Every structure is written in C-alpha cells, then in structure tokens.
Amino acid sequence: MFDAAIVAIGDELVLGQTVDTNTAWVCQRLASRGIMAKLHLTVPDDRAMIRDAFAQGARTAPWVIVTGGLGPTEDDLTRFAFADALGVELAEDPQAMAHLQTWYAGRGKTMPQTNLVQAMLPAGTTVLPNPVGTAVGMQGSLGGSRVFVMPGVPRELHAIFEESVQPLIDAATAGHFLLTRKINTFGLGESTVAGVLGDLMRRDANPTIGTTVSGGVVSIRLRAETEDRAQAEAMLDDAEAAVRERMGAFVFGVDSELLQEAAVRLLGDKSITVATAESCTGGKVAAALTDVAGSSAVYPGGWVTYANEQKAANLGVDAALIEAEGAVSHAVACAMAEGARREAGVDLAISTTGIAGPSGGTDTKPVGTVWFGLADVGGSRAWHAHLRGNRTMVRDRARMIALQIVRFAALGDDPAGIEWLSEAVPEGV
Amino acid sequence: MFDAAIVAIGDELVLGQTVDTNTAWVCQRLASRGIMAKLHLTVPDDRAMIRDAFAQGARTAPWVIVTGGLGPTEDDLTRFAFADALGVELAEDPQAMAHLQTWYAGRGKTMPQTNLVQAMLPAGTTVLPNPVGTAVGMQGSLGGSRVFVMPGVPRELHAIFEESVQPLIDAATAGHFLLTRKINTFGLGESTVAGVLGDLMRRDANPTIGTTVSGGVVSIRLRAETEDRAQAEAMLDDAEAAVRERMGAFVFGVDSELLQEAAVRLLGDKSITVATAESCTGGKVAAALTDVAGSSAVYPGGWVTYANEQKAANLGVDAALIEAEGAVSHAVACAMAEGARREAGVDLAISTTGIAGPSGGTDTKPVGTVWFGLADVGGSRAWHAHLRGNRTMVRDRARMIALQIVRFAALGDDPAGIEWLSEAVPEGV
C-alpha cells in the first residue's frame, strides 16, 4: 500500500473563514481503499508557497491530491505554481480549450476573456475533465509522484474525482481494503468505556479499536485492513458484536446515527409512545425527538413548563409540593412526568427539572443539578445528576441523558446504570 | 508581524471521519491579530509522524499550535512525540498532577490509573491550564519556535487558548490592529442586503464591508486595519451606525450574539412576556429562547402540540377547525397562538404549524409550507412561508423566523417585512 499527500489552497482556509471539508472528503475516499493521506498541507494564495507545497507533497508521498486555486481570477495561482514546481511553462491545452468553448456555447454565452487562463496547463500535464464546471483538473508527474489537481468547489471536486481519479485509485489498490465503522455509545465516560473494552483495544489488533469522545458520546472506532472486502466486513461485524456484548444498552447506533434517531427507532419498533415535560432543558428533548422524520408516530407532544405556575397549571404538579421540595427535586420530577403521561395519554413520559445556570445555584443544589423523572404504567422514578460546564453544556448533556433514559426504559434496562445518574436524594436536600 | 504553523493530530482527521474545525477556529483567532497560519499539517496517531510534524512546524514558523492526542488512551501519542522532537524524556509535572487530583476529588471520584499519563510532560515544558477537562496543554520551545500543545476537544481547546495563549498573542502583536466586527441580520436575503448597503461595500474602503450568509443569517462583516486600537474601534463604530441606519430592525446583534439572545434581551427591556405553541418546530423555538440565561423573566413556558389531539386538548384549538382548514393553516396558526397566550397569561404568543418533510406534502401545501401565528392583546395574525431544503433546514429556518416575528412584534414593526413571509392565504387552500 502507499500513502498520499493532500494540499488545500486558499486564503479563506488559512484565515479560517472557511472550514476545509474537501480534505476530509478526499481522505474518506482514499481511506476506503487503504490509502492514508499522511500529510495534509494548507497554504494561502501565494505562488511560491503553493509551489513549495507541490514539492513537499511529491517528496512525501507517491500520490498527491491538490485542491483549489483553479478559478479564472487573479488570486487563482495553482496552475502557475504547478508549472513552477515542474520547471515548465504553461501552454494552451486543446482539450481544455474545447471544454471551455463547448461549455459557453452550450449556455448560449460568450466566454469571458478572463476564463481563457483555464485552458492553460503546465506543459506535459493532461486534463482531468470537469463535467460540472469550467475549471478542468490536471494530472502530471512530479519527482516520480502522481499529482492530481482539482478545483476547490466541492461539487466540482467530487465530480472530477469520481469520474477520473477514483478509477485510477481502484486499479492501483486492487486487492486491498481498509474499512472503518463507528459504534456510538452514551452513558459511560471514555475511561470507563476503555476499561470495559480492555483487551479489545490492543494497538496490534486487526481490526484496531479506539475511542473518541464528542459531546458526551463516546464513539468506538473499528478499523479493519485486509485484501478482501467481504473479509473486512466480516471482521468489522465480529468486532462490533464483541463491543456490543460488552457495552450493552449504552450502544445506541452505528456511524452517523444520532441518539434521538435511535430512540425514535426503538420506540417505533416497540410501539411505545412518549411525552416530554421539560423545565431546564426548555424544549431541547422535544426538539431532538421531532428532529427525526416519523417521530409523530411515537411522540404526540410535550410541555415546556419553565415557570412553576406552568408546572402546576398544565401538568397538575401540586403547588404545595413545589413549595415544600423545591422545583428541582425528586418529587417534582416524578410529578411532572406523571402529569405529562396522564395528559398526553402515552406509555412513557420523561421530565427534566434543574439548574442550568449561570445563576440560581445553592449549596445543596449547585448549578448543574438536574433531576430526571420517568413515568410509566407502574408509576414513576427519578434520578439526579450534577452536570459540569456552562448553561449550554448542562442543557445539552441533560437532553442526551433524558433520551438515553427513554431508551433504557424502552429496553427494560435500569437507567441508574448511566454513569452520571444517582437515584438517591442527596443529603441535606 | 509573524507567521504560525498549525498541526492537527488524529487518525479520525486523516481518515476523514471527522472534519477538522479546530484549525479554522485557531486561524480566525490568529488572523484577527494579523498572524497568518501559513502551514497547516494534519498527521495520524503515529508517534514518528507527529514528531516530524512538530519539527516541520518549528522549522517553518516562530509560533506552532498543535491540537489533539492528549487524551488518556493508548492512541494518544502527542506528549511522547513532543518529547521525541525535543530530545527529552517525559517527567511527572506537579502542576498537572495537582490538576488531575483536584479534578477527580472535586467530582468525588478516584482517578483511573490510565489518566496518570496526563500528568507527564516533556522535560522543560510547562502547563497550559485546562479549566474544563483533565488534559492540560503544554508549551515549550523547539528550535527557537514557541510551541503550544492543546487537546483536540473543541471546548477544551477554546478554553485553554483563550485563557493562556490569547494573552501571549495580544502581547506579541501590540501595535498592529486588524479589528473586525460582524453585524448580524435576519429576514432579508444576501442579495437584498447587498442592494440596501450599496456603496458602503466598496472594496477600497477602510473599514471594508462584506457579507456572508449562514443558516439564513446574513452577517455584515466590517474590517478595519490601523496602528491604533481606539481609531480602529471608532472606524468600526461609524461603519456600524451606517449599516444599522439602512438595515433597521433586521439587525439583531453584533459578533456572536444570537437571534434568541437578542429576542430575550429586547423582551426583557420592554417587559414583554411570550409563550410558544409549536407543531412543526417541535420545541426548537422554546429551546432557543431557554438557551438564553435569564429567559425565565420573559418566558414562562410553552407547548409542543405535535398531534392534532394535543392542539385541541392543550391549546383549545377547535377540532372542527382543524378538520375544516387543516392543521397547517392560517386559522389553526392563529388559534394555537391565541390558546397559548390565554393559557400562559402572557403578552405575546407565537405559533408554528407546517410540513417539515420529508413526507406529508401536498400540491397546495408542499413540504416546507409553514404558518406562523402571533397573538397579542389586539387579537391574532398569521403569515406563511415556503421554506427550502430538508427537514432540518425547514425546522431551523422556521425557528429563526418565529424568533424574528417576536422581535418585530416587540419593536412594533410589521413582521410582513420579513422576506420569506406572506400574509395572504394562497389560492386553492
């Protein structure tokens, strides 16, 4: 197998005005055939720097993918820099010129003079046809490396890559597969997950298994490398099964599936309906559920009872109970969930009541204290968590916990296993 | 002025599983002080390659910013590679160890053995404190360049950078000011905004004025470059005043202020309370309002009435009206808003009812049709929009429109000026 280098060109990338999504897209395409883009370089619209990046890419890897700077304007310098790196001049390319003429003729337009530069290629390079734009790509050989240059407009990059570069990659990598899979979990910290996975995470294993964390979701990443696609898939299937056996209900989805999607799918499969009664999350749990197409089959609606009067008026929470226990309490979380379940006529109801901050905390109920209530046919239970971070983080994490409680309840698992949750009422409260 | 190099570390970046947003974030911070990050390098979790990236960064630029690979697991190799590049060993750092101990003690937990490695720093480097996570950053000197190493978790990177790195940048760049300001508007398309701003957008002006659009928000970007901070601020103030005069109520905030923050601030200033009655947005308007600290002063709560039965039961919408007009209609939007205003006892209520897709559209009410109702002391009005895009885009845009309707109502302006809205009921409905 071989490596690749990726060079992305543009002031907007270097200034941070645009997030570079092209590089990740190209990396995925390369990685799926076992090619690792071990060097990514980003450089501004500067002819000498682009030239040096071509040279560094070719020194580093046998394949070099370059994106950006092929437009018709003055800050598009990639073709000039490619010629500099090759030590050649630009020359009009008949195929590129024919493409431009056809492009404009097909649209009934006259080609602007400024676009003529797009027919100029470094001597000795050849065209990568662009089916969706004026800027053709180019390929050439630099110091023994194959260099592919494409526009930075994602749609054009994708089209050129798929039509002209992918077939070359497929031919060059025949018989080598690197497949990845991401198993998403929520409810245990990364260290706990690493402890549970233990020996599965050996660095010399194949598939290798690693973890990453984002917004409380611990993703378990599998990576299998073989000479046969079916075998790679089977290896991933086996590894996924081993991970699922150890992680149980904490696993909610694979690859890009979100927790709310998993929750709605599970509720649908089991024909369970759910309602929401939210205080501190203020509609975030409802919004997450209704993000999912088809959620109306399991979710008729919910309440945002931010003020205590709304908890009493709409969910029938006893005002005296709120007065006695406080709105952020085991009792009120249970009463909110019970009220929502009764009013909506559903199987399950989930409630949240907490102190998202930045103010409102006390010694016994600091900012980040959140109670979660769950009502079902058997009555109600509640758990609390002390969540860290600012208001947004507390609310986002509370939303995720609420969704995972619903999943656990639908699966018949005990939500108390979720690492942040405690069922016991803290002393002094 | 000087340059910087950025090194991002992680298999997930090299494999294209994660789009690198950290690099753009750091670039923006650097660019705002005139520092250009002329080299971006991305490398996998490979100790030798990370070491080489440290070396290349330090050869290229006097400042090197490195992100990722500081976690406690076996694939986190950055500290080892940094030590290799420096030619030193790792040693336990008392400050880092104290941080870890305090972190776990504060959470009533025992530190996992695996986390001990996070107290190990290359000899001669010093801690960059992490106020929001276990992984401290580190800074050191490599070949005369200043190297800053921070975790890849965006939240932790941002916190460490702002607390420890930004002040050093500010000190190093004193005497050169490139100040920017972003004036955020919602409710007119980018072309309309450009037409309204007209001559203010001349390319040779200082400050320069340009526009960018994201999620329907058209941001008007001002950029002033001088040798004096006060002068730059005054130039931005003058330009902002000129922009505000032309754009009126469509301007909701400056820099990072969000529409919901502007709405809550305005409602608070005017002592106006609001309630929400949401169908297609499913809690997103409520969640946006309650994202804002202090929103409880103006927002007692709301309803997510996803099912028609909930619209009838909780908001008193006449079931016969829903049957006759359809849930997505002028009449039902008005009735939902009136019901929410009455039930919550507030000054204003906003409602949404629409077809977010992907299914459920008809010839007369295609996917993307959304009605917005507004109830106040004088009764109710409604407007509809035909929004483009997928389910998420329709719901997000509808949330923004609902919030801007509330702002316009609080200002006494006519929401019908919002470009997407029409008050007339379409023919054939």
Coordinates of N, CA and C in Angstrom, one line a residue, chain A residues 11 13-16 18-21 24 27-28 31 36-44 49 56 180 191 203 210-211 221 223 281-284 286-287 290-293 295-296 299-307 310 314 344 358 388 391 393 395 419, chain B residues 11-20 24 27-28 31 36-45 49 56 73-75 106-107 109 112 115 155 282-284 286-287 290-293 295-296 299-307 310 314 344 358 391 395:
Chain A
D11 N -6.6 31.4 0.6 CA -6.6 32.4 1.7 C -7.7 32.1 2.7
L13 N -9.1 29.5 3.6 CA -8.8 28.4 4.5 C -7.7 28.8 5.6
V14 N -6.7 29.5 5.1 CA -5.6 29.9 6.0 C -6.1 30.9 7.0
L15 N -7.1 31.8 6.6 CA -7.6 32.8 7.5 C -8.7 32.2 8.4
G16 N -9.1 31.0 8.2 CA -10.2 30.4 9.0 C -11.6 30.8 8.6
T18 N -13.2 29.8 6.0 CA -13.9 28.6 5.5 C -13.4 27.4 6.2
V19 N -14.2 26.5 6.6 CA -13.7 25.2 7.1 C -13.5 24.3 5.9
D20 N -12.4 23.7 5.9 CA -12.0 22.8 4.8 C -12.7 21.5 4.9
T21 N -13.7 21.3 4.1 CA -14.4 20.0 4.1 C -13.9 19.1 3.0
A24 N -11.3 16.3 4.2 CA -11.9 15.1 4.9 C -12.6 14.2 3.8
C27 N -10.0 12.3 2.0 CA -9.4 11.3 2.9 C -10.3 10.1 3.0
Q28 N -11.6 10.3 3.1 CA -12.5 9.2 3.2 C -12.4 8.3 2.0
A31 N -9.1 6.5 2.2 CA -9.0 5.6 3.3 C -9.8 4.3 3.0
M36 N -3.6 6.1 3.1 CA -3.7 7.0 4.2 C -3.0 8.3 3.7
A37 N -3.8 9.4 3.9 CA -3.3 10.7 3.5 C -2.5 11.2 4.7
K38 N -1.2 10.8 4.8 CA -0.5 11.1 6.0 C 0.0 12.5 6.1
L39 N -0.1 13.3 5.0 CA 0.3 14.7 5.1 C -0.9 15.5 4.5
H40 N -1.3 16.4 5.3 CA -2.3 17.4 4.8 C -1.6 18.8 4.9
L41 N -1.5 19.5 3.8 CA -1.0 20.8 3.8 C -2.0 21.8 3.4
T42 N -2.1 23.0 4.1 CA -2.9 24.0 3.6 C -2.1 25.3 3.4
V43 N -2.2 25.9 2.3 CA -1.4 27.1 2.1 C -2.2 28.2 1.4
P44 N -1.8 29.5 1.6 CA -2.6 30.6 1.1 C -2.4 30.8 -0.4
M49 N 4.5 29.7 -2.2 CA 4.2 28.7 -1.2 C 3.4 27.5 -1.8
Q56 N 6.8 19.6 -1.6 CA 6.8 18.8 -0.4 C 5.8 17.6 -0.5
T180 N -13.8 1.1 7.9 CA -13.9 1.6 9.3 C -15.4 1.5 9.6
S191 N -13.0 6.9 29.9 CA -12.1 6.0 30.7 C -12.9 4.7 31.0
R203 N -3.2 -2.2 20.5 CA -2.9 -1.5 19.3 C -2.5 -2.4 18.1
G210 N -10.4 1.9 18.8 CA -10.0 3.1 19.5 C -11.3 3.8 19.9
T211 N -11.1 4.8 20.8 CA -12.3 5.6 21.2 C -12.1 7.1 21.0
R221 N -14.2 3.2 17.6 CA -13.9 3.2 16.2 C -13.2 1.9 15.8
R223 N -11.4 -0.5 12.8 CA -10.7 -0.2 11.5 C -10.1 -1.6 11.1
T281 N -34.4 21.9 30.4 CA -34.0 21.7 29.0 C -34.8 22.5 28.1
G282 N -35.9 23.0 28.6 CA -36.7 24.0 27.8 C -37.1 23.7 26.4
G283 N -37.4 22.5 26.1 CA -37.8 22.1 24.7 C -36.8 21.4 23.9
K284 N -35.6 21.2 24.5 CA -34.5 20.5 23.7 C -34.8 19.1 23.5
A286 N -37.8 17.7 23.3 CA -38.8 17.7 22.3 C -38.3 17.9 20.9
A287 N -37.4 18.9 20.9 CA -36.8 19.3 19.6 C -36.0 18.2 19.0
T290 N -38.3 15.4 17.7 CA -39.0 15.8 16.5 C -38.1 16.2 15.3
D291 N -36.8 16.2 15.6 CA -35.8 16.2 14.5 C -35.9 15.0 13.6
V292 N -36.4 13.9 14.2 CA -36.4 12.7 13.5 C -37.7 12.5 12.6
A293 N -37.5 12.3 11.3 CA -38.7 12.1 10.5 C -39.5 10.9 11.0
S295 N -41.3 10.9 13.7 CA -41.4 10.9 15.2 C -42.9 11.1 15.6
S296 N -43.7 11.6 14.7 CA -45.1 11.8 15.1 C -45.8 10.5 15.5
Y299 N -44.5 10.2 19.2 CA -44.4 11.4 20.1 C -45.6 12.4 19.8
P300 N -46.6 12.4 20.6 CA -47.7 13.4 20.3 C -47.4 14.8 20.7
G301 N -46.5 15.0 21.7 CA -46.2 16.3 22.1 C -45.7 16.4 23.5
G302 N -45.5 17.6 24.0 CA -45.0 17.8 25.3 C -45.2 19.2 25.8
W303 N -44.6 19.5 27.0 CA -44.8 20.7 27.7 C -43.4 21.3 28.0
V304 N -43.3 22.6 27.8 CA -42.2 23.3 28.4 C -42.7 24.1 29.5
T305 N -42.5 23.7 30.8 CA -43.0 24.3 31.9 C -41.9 25.0 32.7
Y306 N -41.5 26.1 32.2 CA -40.3 26.8 32.7 C -40.7 27.5 34.0
A307 N -41.8 28.1 34.1 CA -42.3 28.7 35.4 C -43.0 27.7 36.2
Q310 N -46.7 27.2 35.5 CA -47.0 26.3 34.3 C -46.9 24.9 34.7
N314 N -50.5 23.2 34.0 CA -50.5 22.3 32.8 C -50.2 20.9 33.1
A344 N -51.1 13.5 28.2 CA -50.9 13.1 26.8 C -51.4 11.7 26.5
P358 N -26.3 30.4 34.4 CA -25.2 30.5 35.3 C -25.5 30.8 36.7
R388 N -21.5 19.2 34.6 CA -20.5 20.2 34.6 C -20.6 21.2 33.4
R391 N -24.1 26.8 30.8 CA -25.5 26.6 30.6 C -25.8 25.7 29.4
M393 N -23.8 23.5 27.9 CA -23.3 22.1 28.2 C -24.3 21.4 29.1
R395 N -27.4 21.9 29.6 CA -28.7 21.6 28.9 C -28.5 20.5 27.8
E419 N -23.8 6.6 33.8 CA -22.8 7.0 34.8 C -23.1 8.3 35.6
Chain B
D11 N -6.0 10.1 13.9 CA -6.4 9.2 12.8 C -7.8 9.6 12.2
E12 N -8.7 10.1 13.1 CA -10.0 10.4 12.6 C -10.0 11.6 11.6
L13 N -9.0 12.4 11.7 CA -8.8 13.5 10.7 C -8.2 13.0 9.4
V14 N -7.2 12.2 9.6 CA -6.5 11.7 8.4 C -7.4 10.7 7.6
L15 N -8.3 10.0 8.3 CA -9.2 9.1 7.7 C -10.5 9.8 7.2
G16 N -10.6 11.1 7.5 CA -11.8 11.8 7.0 C -13.0 11.5 7.8
Q17 N -12.9 10.9 9.0 CA -14.1 10.6 9.7 C -14.6 11.8 10.5
T18 N -13.7 12.7 10.7 CA -14.0 14.0 11.4 C -13.5 15.1 10.6
V19 N -14.4 16.1 10.4 CA -13.9 17.4 9.8 C -13.2 18.2 10.8
D20 N -12.1 18.7 10.5 CA -11.2 19.5 11.4 C -11.8 20.9 11.5
A24 N -9.6 25.9 11.7 CA -10.2 27.1 11.2 C -10.4 28.1 12.4
C27 N -7.1 29.6 13.3 CA -6.8 30.5 12.2 C -7.5 31.8 12.4
Q28 N -8.8 31.8 12.7 CA -9.5 33.0 12.9 C -8.9 33.9 14.0
A31 N -5.7 35.2 12.8 CA -5.9 36.2 11.7 C -6.4 37.6 12.3
M36 N -0.7 35.0 10.2 CA -1.3 34.1 9.2 C -0.7 32.7 9.4
A37 N -1.6 31.7 9.5 CA -1.1 30.4 9.8 C -0.8 29.8 8.4
K38 N 0.4 30.0 7.9 CA 0.7 29.6 6.5 C 0.9 28.2 6.3
L39 N 1.1 27.4 7.4 CA 1.3 26.0 7.2 C 0.2 25.3 8.1
H40 N -0.6 24.4 7.5 CA -1.4 23.5 8.3 C -1.0 22.1 8.0
L41 N -0.7 21.4 9.0 CA -0.3 20.0 8.9 C -1.3 19.1 9.6
T42 N -1.7 18.0 9.0 CA -2.5 17.0 9.7 C -1.8 15.7 9.7
V43 N -1.7 15.0 10.8 CA -1.0 13.7 10.8 C -1.8 12.7 11.6
P44 N -1.6 11.4 11.3 CA -2.3 10.4 12.1 C -1.7 10.2 13.5
D45 N -2.3 9.3 14.3 CA -1.8 8.9 15.6 C -0.6 8.0 15.4
M49 N 5.5 10.2 13.0 CA 4.9 11.3 12.1 C 4.6 12.5 12.9
Q56 N 8.7 20.0 11.6 CA 8.5 20.9 10.5 C 7.8 22.2 10.8
T73 N -5.8 7.6 26.5 CA -5.8 6.3 26.0 C -4.5 6.0 25.1
E74 N -4.4 4.8 24.7 CA -3.2 4.3 24.0 C -2.9 5.0 22.7
D75 N -3.9 5.5 22.1 CA -3.7 6.1 20.8 C -3.4 7.6 20.9
G106 N -12.8 16.8 43.2 CA -14.0 17.6 43.1 C -15.2 16.9 42.6
R107 N -15.0 15.8 41.9 CA -16.1 15.0 41.4 C -16.4 13.8 42.3
K109 N -14.5 11.3 42.8 CA -14.2 10.0 42.0 C -12.7 9.7 42.3
P112 N -8.7 7.2 37.5 CA -8.3 6.0 36.9 C -6.8 6.0 36.6
N115 N -5.4 7.7 33.6 CA -5.3 9.2 33.4 C -3.9 9.7 33.9
R155 N -14.1 22.3 22.9 CA -14.4 23.1 24.1 C -13.1 23.3 25.0
G282 N -41.5 21.8 16.8 CA -41.4 20.7 17.8 C -40.5 21.0 19.0
G283 N -40.5 22.3 19.5 CA -39.8 22.6 20.7 C -38.5 23.5 20.4
K284 N -38.2 23.7 19.1 CA -37.0 24.4 18.8 C -37.1 25.9 19.2
A286 N -38.9 27.1 21.7 CA -38.7 27.1 23.1 C -37.3 26.9 23.5
A287 N -36.6 25.9 22.9 CA -35.3 25.5 23.3 C -34.3 26.7 23.0
T290 N -34.9 29.4 25.7 CA -34.4 29.0 27.0 C -32.9 28.7 27.0
D291 N -32.3 28.8 25.8 CA -30.8 28.7 25.7 C -30.3 30.0 26.4
V292 N -31.1 31.0 26.5 CA -30.6 32.3 27.0 C -30.7 32.4 28.5
A293 N -29.6 32.6 29.2 CA -29.7 32.8 30.6 C -30.6 34.0 30.9
S295 N -33.9 33.9 30.6 CA -35.1 33.9 29.8 C -36.3 33.6 30.6
S296 N -36.2 33.1 31.8 CA -37.3 32.8 32.7 C -38.1 34.1 33.0
Y299 N -40.2 34.3 29.7 CA -40.8 33.1 29.1 C -41.2 32.1 30.1
P300 N -42.5 32.0 30.4 CA -42.9 31.1 31.4 C -43.0 29.6 30.9
G301 N -43.2 29.5 29.6 CA -43.2 28.1 29.0 C -44.0 28.1 27.7
G302 N -44.2 26.8 27.3 CA -44.9 26.6 26.0 C -45.4 25.2 25.8
W303 N -45.9 25.0 24.6 CA -46.5 23.7 24.3 C -45.9 23.1 23.0
V304 N -45.6 21.9 23.0 CA -45.3 21.2 21.8 C -46.5 20.3 21.4
T305 N -47.3 20.8 20.5 CA -48.5 20.1 20.2 C -48.3 19.5 18.8
Y306 N -47.7 18.3 18.8 CA -47.3 17.7 17.5 C -48.5 17.0 16.9
A307 N -49.3 16.3 17.8 CA -50.5 15.7 17.3 C -51.7 16.7 17.4
Q310 N -53.4 17.0 20.7 CA -52.8 17.9 21.7 C -53.1 19.4 21.4
N314 N -54.8 20.9 24.7 CA -54.0 21.8 25.5 C -54.1 23.2 25.1
A344 N -51.1 30.7 29.1 CA -49.9 31.1 29.8 C -50.1 32.4 30.4
P358 N -39.7 14.7 5.5 CA -39.6 14.6 4.0 C -41.0 14.3 3.4
R391 N -35.6 18.5 6.1 CA -36.4 18.6 7.3 C -35.6 19.6 8.3
R395 N -37.0 23.2 9.6 CA -37.3 23.5 11.0 C -36.4 24.6 11.6

